[in-house]
Short mmCIF file of C-alpha atoms and ligand atoms in Angstrom, two decimals:
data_model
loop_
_atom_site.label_atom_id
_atom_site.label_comp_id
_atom_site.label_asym_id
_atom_site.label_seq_id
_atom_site.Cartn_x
_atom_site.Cartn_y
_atom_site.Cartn_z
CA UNK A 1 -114.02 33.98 44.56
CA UNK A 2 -111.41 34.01 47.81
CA UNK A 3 -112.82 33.92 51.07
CA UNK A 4 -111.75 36.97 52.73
CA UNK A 5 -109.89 34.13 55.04
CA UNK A 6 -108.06 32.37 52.68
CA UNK A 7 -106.68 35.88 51.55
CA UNK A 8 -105.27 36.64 54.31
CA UNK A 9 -103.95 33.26 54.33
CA UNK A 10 -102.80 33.77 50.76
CA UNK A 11 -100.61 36.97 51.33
CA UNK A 12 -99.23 35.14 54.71
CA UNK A 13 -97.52 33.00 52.31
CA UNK A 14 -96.33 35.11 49.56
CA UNK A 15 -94.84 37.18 52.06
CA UNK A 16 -93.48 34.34 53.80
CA UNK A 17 -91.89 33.50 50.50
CA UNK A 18 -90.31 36.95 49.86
CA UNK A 19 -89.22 36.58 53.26
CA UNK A 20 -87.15 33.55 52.67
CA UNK A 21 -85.88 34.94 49.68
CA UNK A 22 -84.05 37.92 51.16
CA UNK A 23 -82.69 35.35 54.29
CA UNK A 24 -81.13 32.73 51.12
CA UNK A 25 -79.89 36.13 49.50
CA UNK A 26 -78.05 37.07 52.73
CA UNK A 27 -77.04 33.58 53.87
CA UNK A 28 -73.24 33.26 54.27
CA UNK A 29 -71.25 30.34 55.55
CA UNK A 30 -67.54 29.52 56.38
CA UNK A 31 -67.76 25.92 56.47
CA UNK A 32 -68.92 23.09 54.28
CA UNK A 33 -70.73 21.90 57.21
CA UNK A 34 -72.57 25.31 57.27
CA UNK A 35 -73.79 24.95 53.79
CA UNK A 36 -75.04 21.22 54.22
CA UNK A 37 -77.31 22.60 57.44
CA UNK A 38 -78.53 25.38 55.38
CA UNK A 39 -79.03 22.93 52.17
CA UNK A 40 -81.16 20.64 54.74
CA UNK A 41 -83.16 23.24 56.32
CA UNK A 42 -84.40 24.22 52.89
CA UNK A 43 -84.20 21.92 50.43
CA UNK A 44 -84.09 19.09 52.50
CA UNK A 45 -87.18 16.16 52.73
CA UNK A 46 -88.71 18.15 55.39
CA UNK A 47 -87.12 21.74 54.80
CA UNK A 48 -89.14 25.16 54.38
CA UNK A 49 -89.34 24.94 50.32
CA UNK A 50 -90.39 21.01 50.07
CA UNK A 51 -93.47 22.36 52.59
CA UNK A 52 -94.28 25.00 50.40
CA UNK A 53 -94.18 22.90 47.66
CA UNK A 54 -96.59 20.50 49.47
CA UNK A 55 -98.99 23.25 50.12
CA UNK A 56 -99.01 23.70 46.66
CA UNK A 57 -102.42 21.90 45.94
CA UNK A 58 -104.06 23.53 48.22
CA UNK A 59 -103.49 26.68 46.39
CA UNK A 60 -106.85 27.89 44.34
CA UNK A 61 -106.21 27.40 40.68
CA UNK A 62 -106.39 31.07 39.70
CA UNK A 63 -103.61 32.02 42.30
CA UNK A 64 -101.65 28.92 41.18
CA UNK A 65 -99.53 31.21 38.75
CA UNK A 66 -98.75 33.61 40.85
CA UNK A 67 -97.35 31.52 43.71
CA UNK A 68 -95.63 29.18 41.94
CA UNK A 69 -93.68 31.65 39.77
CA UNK A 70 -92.39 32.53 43.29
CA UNK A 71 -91.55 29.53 44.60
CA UNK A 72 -89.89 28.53 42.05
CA UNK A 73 -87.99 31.28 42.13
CA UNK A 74 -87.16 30.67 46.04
CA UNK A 75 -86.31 27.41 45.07
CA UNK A 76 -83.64 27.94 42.26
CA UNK A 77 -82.13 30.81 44.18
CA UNK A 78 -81.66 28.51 46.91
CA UNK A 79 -80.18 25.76 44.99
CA UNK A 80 -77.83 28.75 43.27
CA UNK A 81 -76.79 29.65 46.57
CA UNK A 82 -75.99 26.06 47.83
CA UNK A 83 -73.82 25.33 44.75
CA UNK A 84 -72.18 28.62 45.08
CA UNK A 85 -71.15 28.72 48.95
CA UNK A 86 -70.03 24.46 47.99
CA UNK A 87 -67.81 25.61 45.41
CA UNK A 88 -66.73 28.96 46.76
CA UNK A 89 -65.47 26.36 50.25
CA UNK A 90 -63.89 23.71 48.29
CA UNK A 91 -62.20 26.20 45.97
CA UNK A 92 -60.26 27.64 49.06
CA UNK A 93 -59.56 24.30 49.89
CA UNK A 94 -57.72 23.99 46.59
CA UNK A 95 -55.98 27.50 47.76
CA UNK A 96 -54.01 25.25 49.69
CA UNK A 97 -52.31 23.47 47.25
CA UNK A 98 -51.50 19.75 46.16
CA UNK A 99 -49.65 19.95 49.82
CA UNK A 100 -53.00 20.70 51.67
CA UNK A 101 -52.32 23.25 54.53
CA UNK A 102 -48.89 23.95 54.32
CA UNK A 103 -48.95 25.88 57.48
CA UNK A 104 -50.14 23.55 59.63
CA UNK A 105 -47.49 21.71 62.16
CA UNK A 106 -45.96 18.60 60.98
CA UNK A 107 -46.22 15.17 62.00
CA UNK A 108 -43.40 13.56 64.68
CA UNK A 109 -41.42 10.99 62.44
CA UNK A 110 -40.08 8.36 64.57
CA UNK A 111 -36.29 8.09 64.14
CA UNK A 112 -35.04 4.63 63.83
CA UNK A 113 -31.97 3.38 64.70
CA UNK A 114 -29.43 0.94 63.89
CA UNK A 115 -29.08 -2.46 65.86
CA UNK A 116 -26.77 -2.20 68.15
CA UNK A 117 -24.86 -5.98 66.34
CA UNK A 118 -24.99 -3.39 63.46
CA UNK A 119 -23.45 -0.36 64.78
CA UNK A 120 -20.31 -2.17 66.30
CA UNK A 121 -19.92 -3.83 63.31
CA UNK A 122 -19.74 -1.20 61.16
CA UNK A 123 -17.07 0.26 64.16
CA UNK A 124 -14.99 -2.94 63.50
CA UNK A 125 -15.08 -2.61 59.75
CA UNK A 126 -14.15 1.33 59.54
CA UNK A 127 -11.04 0.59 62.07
CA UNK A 128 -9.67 -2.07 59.89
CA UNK A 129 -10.92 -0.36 56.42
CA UNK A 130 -8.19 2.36 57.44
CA UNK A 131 -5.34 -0.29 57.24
CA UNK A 132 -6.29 -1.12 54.12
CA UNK A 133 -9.14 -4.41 54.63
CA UNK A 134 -11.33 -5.76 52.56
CA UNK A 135 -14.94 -6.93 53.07
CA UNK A 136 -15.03 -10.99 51.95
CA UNK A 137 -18.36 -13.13 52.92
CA UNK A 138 -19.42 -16.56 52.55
CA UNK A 139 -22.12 -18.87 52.79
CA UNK A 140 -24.52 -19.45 56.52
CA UNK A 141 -24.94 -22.91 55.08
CA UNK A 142 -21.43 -24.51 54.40
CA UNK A 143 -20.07 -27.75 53.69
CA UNK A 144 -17.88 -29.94 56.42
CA UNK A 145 -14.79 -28.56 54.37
CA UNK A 146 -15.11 -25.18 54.59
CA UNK A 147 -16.48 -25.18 58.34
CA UNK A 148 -14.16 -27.79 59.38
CA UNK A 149 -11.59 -30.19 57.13
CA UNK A 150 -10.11 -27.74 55.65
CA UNK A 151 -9.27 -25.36 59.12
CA UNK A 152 -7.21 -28.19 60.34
CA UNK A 153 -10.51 -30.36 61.99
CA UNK A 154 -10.70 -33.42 60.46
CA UNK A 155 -13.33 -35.78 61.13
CA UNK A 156 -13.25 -37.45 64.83
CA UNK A 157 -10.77 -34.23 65.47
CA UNK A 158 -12.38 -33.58 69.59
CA UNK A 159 -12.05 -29.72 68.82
CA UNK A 160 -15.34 -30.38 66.58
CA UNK A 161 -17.18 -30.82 70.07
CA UNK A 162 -16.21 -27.44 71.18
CA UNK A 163 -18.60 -26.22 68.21
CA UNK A 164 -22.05 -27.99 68.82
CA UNK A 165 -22.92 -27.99 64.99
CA UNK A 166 -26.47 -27.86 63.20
CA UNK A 167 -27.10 -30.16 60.35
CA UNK A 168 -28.95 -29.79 57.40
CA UNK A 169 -31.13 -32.44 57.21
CA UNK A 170 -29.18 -35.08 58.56
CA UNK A 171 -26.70 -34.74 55.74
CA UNK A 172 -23.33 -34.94 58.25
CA UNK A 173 -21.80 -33.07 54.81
CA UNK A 174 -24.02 -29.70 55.05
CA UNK A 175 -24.00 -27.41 58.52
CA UNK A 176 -24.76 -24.13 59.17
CA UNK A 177 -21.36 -22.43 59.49
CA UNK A 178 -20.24 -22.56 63.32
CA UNK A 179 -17.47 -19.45 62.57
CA UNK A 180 -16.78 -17.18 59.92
CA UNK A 181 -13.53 -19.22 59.80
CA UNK A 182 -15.03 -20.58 56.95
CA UNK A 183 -14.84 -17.55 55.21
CA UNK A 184 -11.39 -17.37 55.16
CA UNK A 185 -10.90 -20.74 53.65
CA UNK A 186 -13.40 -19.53 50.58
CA UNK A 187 -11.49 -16.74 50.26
CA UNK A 188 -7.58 -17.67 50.14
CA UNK A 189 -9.33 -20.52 47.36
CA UNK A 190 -10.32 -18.47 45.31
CA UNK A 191 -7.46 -15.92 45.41
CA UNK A 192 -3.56 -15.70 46.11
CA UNK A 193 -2.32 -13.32 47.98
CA UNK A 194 -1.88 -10.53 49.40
CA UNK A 195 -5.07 -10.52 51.45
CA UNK A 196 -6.89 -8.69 54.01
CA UNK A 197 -10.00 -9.42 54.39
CA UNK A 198 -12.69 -8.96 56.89
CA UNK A 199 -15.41 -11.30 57.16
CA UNK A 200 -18.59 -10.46 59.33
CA UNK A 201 -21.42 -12.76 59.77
CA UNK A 202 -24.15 -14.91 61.49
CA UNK A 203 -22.73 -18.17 62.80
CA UNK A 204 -24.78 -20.74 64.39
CA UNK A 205 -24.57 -23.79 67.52
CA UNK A 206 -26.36 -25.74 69.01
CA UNK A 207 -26.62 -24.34 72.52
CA UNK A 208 -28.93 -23.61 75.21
CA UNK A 209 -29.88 -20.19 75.30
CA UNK A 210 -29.17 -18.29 77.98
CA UNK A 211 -28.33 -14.77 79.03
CA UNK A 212 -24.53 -15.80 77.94
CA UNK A 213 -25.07 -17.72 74.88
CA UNK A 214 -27.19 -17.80 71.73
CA UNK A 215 -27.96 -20.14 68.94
CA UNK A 216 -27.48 -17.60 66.68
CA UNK A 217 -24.80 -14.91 66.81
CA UNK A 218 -22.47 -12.92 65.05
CA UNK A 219 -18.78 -13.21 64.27
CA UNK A 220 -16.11 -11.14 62.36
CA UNK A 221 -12.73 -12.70 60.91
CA UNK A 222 -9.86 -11.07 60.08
CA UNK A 223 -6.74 -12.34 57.92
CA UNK A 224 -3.91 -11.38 56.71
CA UNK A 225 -1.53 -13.34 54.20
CA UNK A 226 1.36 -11.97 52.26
CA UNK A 227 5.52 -12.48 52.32
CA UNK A 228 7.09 -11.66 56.07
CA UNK A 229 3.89 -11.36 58.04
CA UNK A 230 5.21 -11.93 61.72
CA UNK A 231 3.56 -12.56 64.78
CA UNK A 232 4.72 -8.95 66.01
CA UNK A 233 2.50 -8.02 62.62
CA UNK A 234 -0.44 -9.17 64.64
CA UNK A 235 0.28 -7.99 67.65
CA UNK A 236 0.73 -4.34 65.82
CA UNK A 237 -2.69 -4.70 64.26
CA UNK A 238 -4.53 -6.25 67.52
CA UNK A 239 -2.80 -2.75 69.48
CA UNK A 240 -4.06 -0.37 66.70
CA UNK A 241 -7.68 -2.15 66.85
CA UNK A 242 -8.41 -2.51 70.92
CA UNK A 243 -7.09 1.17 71.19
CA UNK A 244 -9.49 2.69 68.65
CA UNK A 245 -12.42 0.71 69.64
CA UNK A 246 -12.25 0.34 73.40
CA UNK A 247 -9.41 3.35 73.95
CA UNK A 248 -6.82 0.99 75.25
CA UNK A 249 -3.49 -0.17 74.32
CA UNK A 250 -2.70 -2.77 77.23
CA UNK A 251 -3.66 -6.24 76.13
CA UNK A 252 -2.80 -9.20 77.28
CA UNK A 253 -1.91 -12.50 74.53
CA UNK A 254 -2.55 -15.92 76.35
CA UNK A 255 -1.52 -19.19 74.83
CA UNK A 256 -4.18 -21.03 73.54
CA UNK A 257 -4.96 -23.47 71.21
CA UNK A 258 -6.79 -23.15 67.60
CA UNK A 259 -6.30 -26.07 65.21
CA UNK A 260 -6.13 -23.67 62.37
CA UNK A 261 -3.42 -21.24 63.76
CA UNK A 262 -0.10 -22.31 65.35
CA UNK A 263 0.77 -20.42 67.67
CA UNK A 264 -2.39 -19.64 68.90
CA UNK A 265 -3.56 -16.79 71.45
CA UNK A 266 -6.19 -15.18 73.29
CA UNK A 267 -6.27 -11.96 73.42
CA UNK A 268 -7.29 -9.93 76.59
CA UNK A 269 -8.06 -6.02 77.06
CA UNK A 270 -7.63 -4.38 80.43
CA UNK A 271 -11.05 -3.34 81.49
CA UNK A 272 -9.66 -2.12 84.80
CA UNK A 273 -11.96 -2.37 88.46
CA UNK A 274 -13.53 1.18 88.88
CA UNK A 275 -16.60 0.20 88.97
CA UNK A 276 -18.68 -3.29 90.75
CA UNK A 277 -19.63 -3.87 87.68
CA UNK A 278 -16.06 -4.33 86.73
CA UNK A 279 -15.72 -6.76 89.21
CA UNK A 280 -18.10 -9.00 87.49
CA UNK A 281 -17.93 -8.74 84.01
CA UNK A 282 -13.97 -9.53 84.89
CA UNK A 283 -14.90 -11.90 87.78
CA UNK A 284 -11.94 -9.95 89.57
CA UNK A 285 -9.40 -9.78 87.32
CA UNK A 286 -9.79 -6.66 85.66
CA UNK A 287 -8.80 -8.37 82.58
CA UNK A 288 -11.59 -9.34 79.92
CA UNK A 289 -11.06 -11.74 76.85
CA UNK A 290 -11.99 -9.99 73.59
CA UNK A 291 -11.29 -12.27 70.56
CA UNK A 292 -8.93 -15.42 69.24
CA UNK A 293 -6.07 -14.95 66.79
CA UNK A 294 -2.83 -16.59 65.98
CA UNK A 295 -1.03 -17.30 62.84
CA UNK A 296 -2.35 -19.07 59.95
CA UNK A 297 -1.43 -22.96 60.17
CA UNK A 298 0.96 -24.04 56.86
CA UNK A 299 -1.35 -26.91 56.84
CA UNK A 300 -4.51 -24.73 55.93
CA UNK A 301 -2.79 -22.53 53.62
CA UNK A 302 -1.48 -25.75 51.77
CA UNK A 303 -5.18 -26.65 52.17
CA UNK A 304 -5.90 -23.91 50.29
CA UNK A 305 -3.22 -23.99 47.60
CA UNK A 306 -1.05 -21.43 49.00
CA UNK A 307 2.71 -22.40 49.61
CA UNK A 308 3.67 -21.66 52.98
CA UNK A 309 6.95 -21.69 51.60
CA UNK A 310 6.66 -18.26 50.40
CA UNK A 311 3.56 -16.44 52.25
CA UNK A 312 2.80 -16.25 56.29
CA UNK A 313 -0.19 -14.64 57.98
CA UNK A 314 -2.28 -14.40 60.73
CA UNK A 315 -5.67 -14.92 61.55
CA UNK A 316 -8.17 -13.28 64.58
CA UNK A 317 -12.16 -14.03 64.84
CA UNK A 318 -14.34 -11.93 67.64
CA UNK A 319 -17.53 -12.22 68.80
CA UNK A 320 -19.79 -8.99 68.22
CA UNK A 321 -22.62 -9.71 70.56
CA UNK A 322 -19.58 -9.95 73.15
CA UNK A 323 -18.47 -6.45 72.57
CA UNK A 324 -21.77 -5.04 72.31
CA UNK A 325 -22.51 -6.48 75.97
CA UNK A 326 -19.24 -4.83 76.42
CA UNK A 327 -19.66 -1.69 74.96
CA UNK A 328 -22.69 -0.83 76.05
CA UNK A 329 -22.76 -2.58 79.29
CA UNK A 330 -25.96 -5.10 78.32
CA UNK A 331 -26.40 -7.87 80.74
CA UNK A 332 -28.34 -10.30 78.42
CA UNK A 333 -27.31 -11.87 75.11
CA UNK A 334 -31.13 -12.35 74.20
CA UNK A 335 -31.98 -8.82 74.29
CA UNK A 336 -30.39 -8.25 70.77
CA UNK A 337 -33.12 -10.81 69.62
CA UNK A 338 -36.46 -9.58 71.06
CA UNK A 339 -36.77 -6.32 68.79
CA UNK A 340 -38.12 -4.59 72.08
CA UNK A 341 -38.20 -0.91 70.72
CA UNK A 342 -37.11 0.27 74.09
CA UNK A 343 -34.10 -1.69 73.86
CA UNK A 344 -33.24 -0.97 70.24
CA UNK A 345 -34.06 3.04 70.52
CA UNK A 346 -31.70 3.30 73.04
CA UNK A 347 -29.52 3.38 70.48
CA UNK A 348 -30.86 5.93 68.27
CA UNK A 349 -28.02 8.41 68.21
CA UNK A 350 -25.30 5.85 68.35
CA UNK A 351 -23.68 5.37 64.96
N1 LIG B 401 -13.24 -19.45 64.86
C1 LIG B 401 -12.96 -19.23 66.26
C2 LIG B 401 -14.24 -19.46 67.07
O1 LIG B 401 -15.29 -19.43 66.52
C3 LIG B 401 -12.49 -17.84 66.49
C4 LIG B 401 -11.12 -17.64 65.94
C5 LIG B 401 -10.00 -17.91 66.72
C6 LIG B 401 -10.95 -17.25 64.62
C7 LIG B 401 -8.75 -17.74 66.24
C8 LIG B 401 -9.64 -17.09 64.13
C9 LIG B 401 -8.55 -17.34 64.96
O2 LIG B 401 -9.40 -16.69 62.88
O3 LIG B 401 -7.32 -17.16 64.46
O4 LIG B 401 -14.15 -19.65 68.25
#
């Protein structure tokens, strides 16, 4: 028989139950999160069913049927609703498509740039690409014929000092290249001309660095063999190249001396004195030395099994870190090397 007590006890909980029933049947959510709250409160180790549950055996045996049918019933509709509300949230997820939220803002890409070494290459190789040059490259390890014997510097010749050469393990036969001068001896070997060729590269001394010099920088060579190529050839070209790339036409050609050209020049660009900065990157002169040329010594084209009988040509090499520093007014060779991205995005719309 029930205690009048445990009655009232008794109805408590079926009513409590019933109750919980009608709050899963209403229970919405908008979130995962939501559901996994809800899913805890209930079903969870210490949530309103798994107490019930526990209360179970407490439960006289002849109400037994009656209270578990209902909890039972609590319990699956619970578990319905928790699987439904999980796969209604992820399903709108999937809404989205295999892009995920396609409204939502998009992410800053970086821009990168090019290297500034880069860009004025690429400047130097378009100018001369419209007269009708060719790209030629070579090796950055060369042999002491290519970087030297064969450009008119025979061994003992003093010009080798000017070019503080690395060796390759000791061997006085194996360098890395000190010019892309080399270059142009690989080429006119291996074919007869006409050529014009370009030849942009690393090059490599031996030198203290400082904010002038590098051990490592780049170079581009020009040349240009066929029949009748005259000095006033060169002197054409050099006008057409210093007046696209740094707008001026009035150069300057000093004498100089190059064992593998005869005559040999200099070649200056006017920078003019507007500015004191001016001043000193032409220490006063106004005048600012841009590359070496001259035309091709007989004795290297005979070097190279041409006959200087029947073809001329001339020859110019520049430095590009030189007219970067120039170009975009930097002050220190060793900034092209440190990769410091405030340095190198500087030059993100340059091209
Ligand atoms: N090779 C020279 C250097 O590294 C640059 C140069 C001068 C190249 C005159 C030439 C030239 O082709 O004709 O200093």
């Amino acid at each position: 028989m029930r205690s009048y007590v445990w009655n009232v006890y008794f109805c408590a909980m079926i009513e409590r139950i019933k109750a919980l029933l009608e709050e899963v049947a209403a229970f919405t959510a908008s979130s995962a999160d939501e559901v996994e709250q809800f899913r805890i409160a209930f079903l969870g180790k210490k949530g309103q069913i798994t107490q019930l549950f526990a209360d179970f055996r407490h439960v006289p045996n002849e109400e037994k049927k009656e209270y578990g049918q209902l909890l039972n019933q609590l319990k699956t509709a619970t578990q319905e609703k928790v699987k439904a509300l999980q796969g209604q949230l992820s399903g709108s997820k999937q809404t989205k498509g295999a892009l995920g939220d396609t409204t939502r803002p998009g992410y800053p890409l970086a821009v990168g740039a090019l290297h500034p070494i880069s860009i004025v290459r690429n400047k130097v190789i378009d100018v001369f690409s419209r007269i009708g040059y060719g790209l030629s490259s070579g090796p950055e390890v060369e042999d002491d014929w290519h970087n030297f014997t064969a450009l008119n510097l025979p061994e003992h010749h003093p010009a080798r000092d000017m070019q503080d050469t690395f060796f390759v393990q000791t061997n006085p036969d194996v360098m890395l290249r000190t010019h892309t001068s080399s270059v142009q001896v690989r080429h006119m070997e291996a074919n007869q001309p006409p050529i014009r060729i370009l030849s942009p590269g690393r090059v490599f001394r031996n030198e203290a660095i400082s904010a002038r010099s590098h051990c490592v920088f780049h170079q581009i060579e020009g040349l240009y063999i066929d029949r009748n190529v005259s000095f006033a050839d060169l002197k054409q070209t050099l006008l057409y190249f210093t007046k696209a790339i740094f707008g001026t036409a009035e150069i300057r050609l000093r004498p100089s001396y190059f064992p593998f050209t005869e005559p040999s020049a200099e070649v200056d660009i006017y920078w003019g004195l507007a500015t004191e900065a001016d001043y000193r990157i032409t220490k006063g002169t106004g005048w600012l030395e841009i590359m070496g040329c001259g035309m091709v010594d007989p004795q290297v084209l005979i070097n190279c099994d041409i006959d200087p009988e029947e073809y001329s040509g001339f020859a110019f090499g520049m430095g590009l870190e030189r007219m970067a520093m120039l170009l975009y007014q930097i002050e220190d060779i060793r900034m092209f090397y440190d990769n410091d991205v405030r340095f190198l995005k500087q030059f993100t719309s340059a091209s």
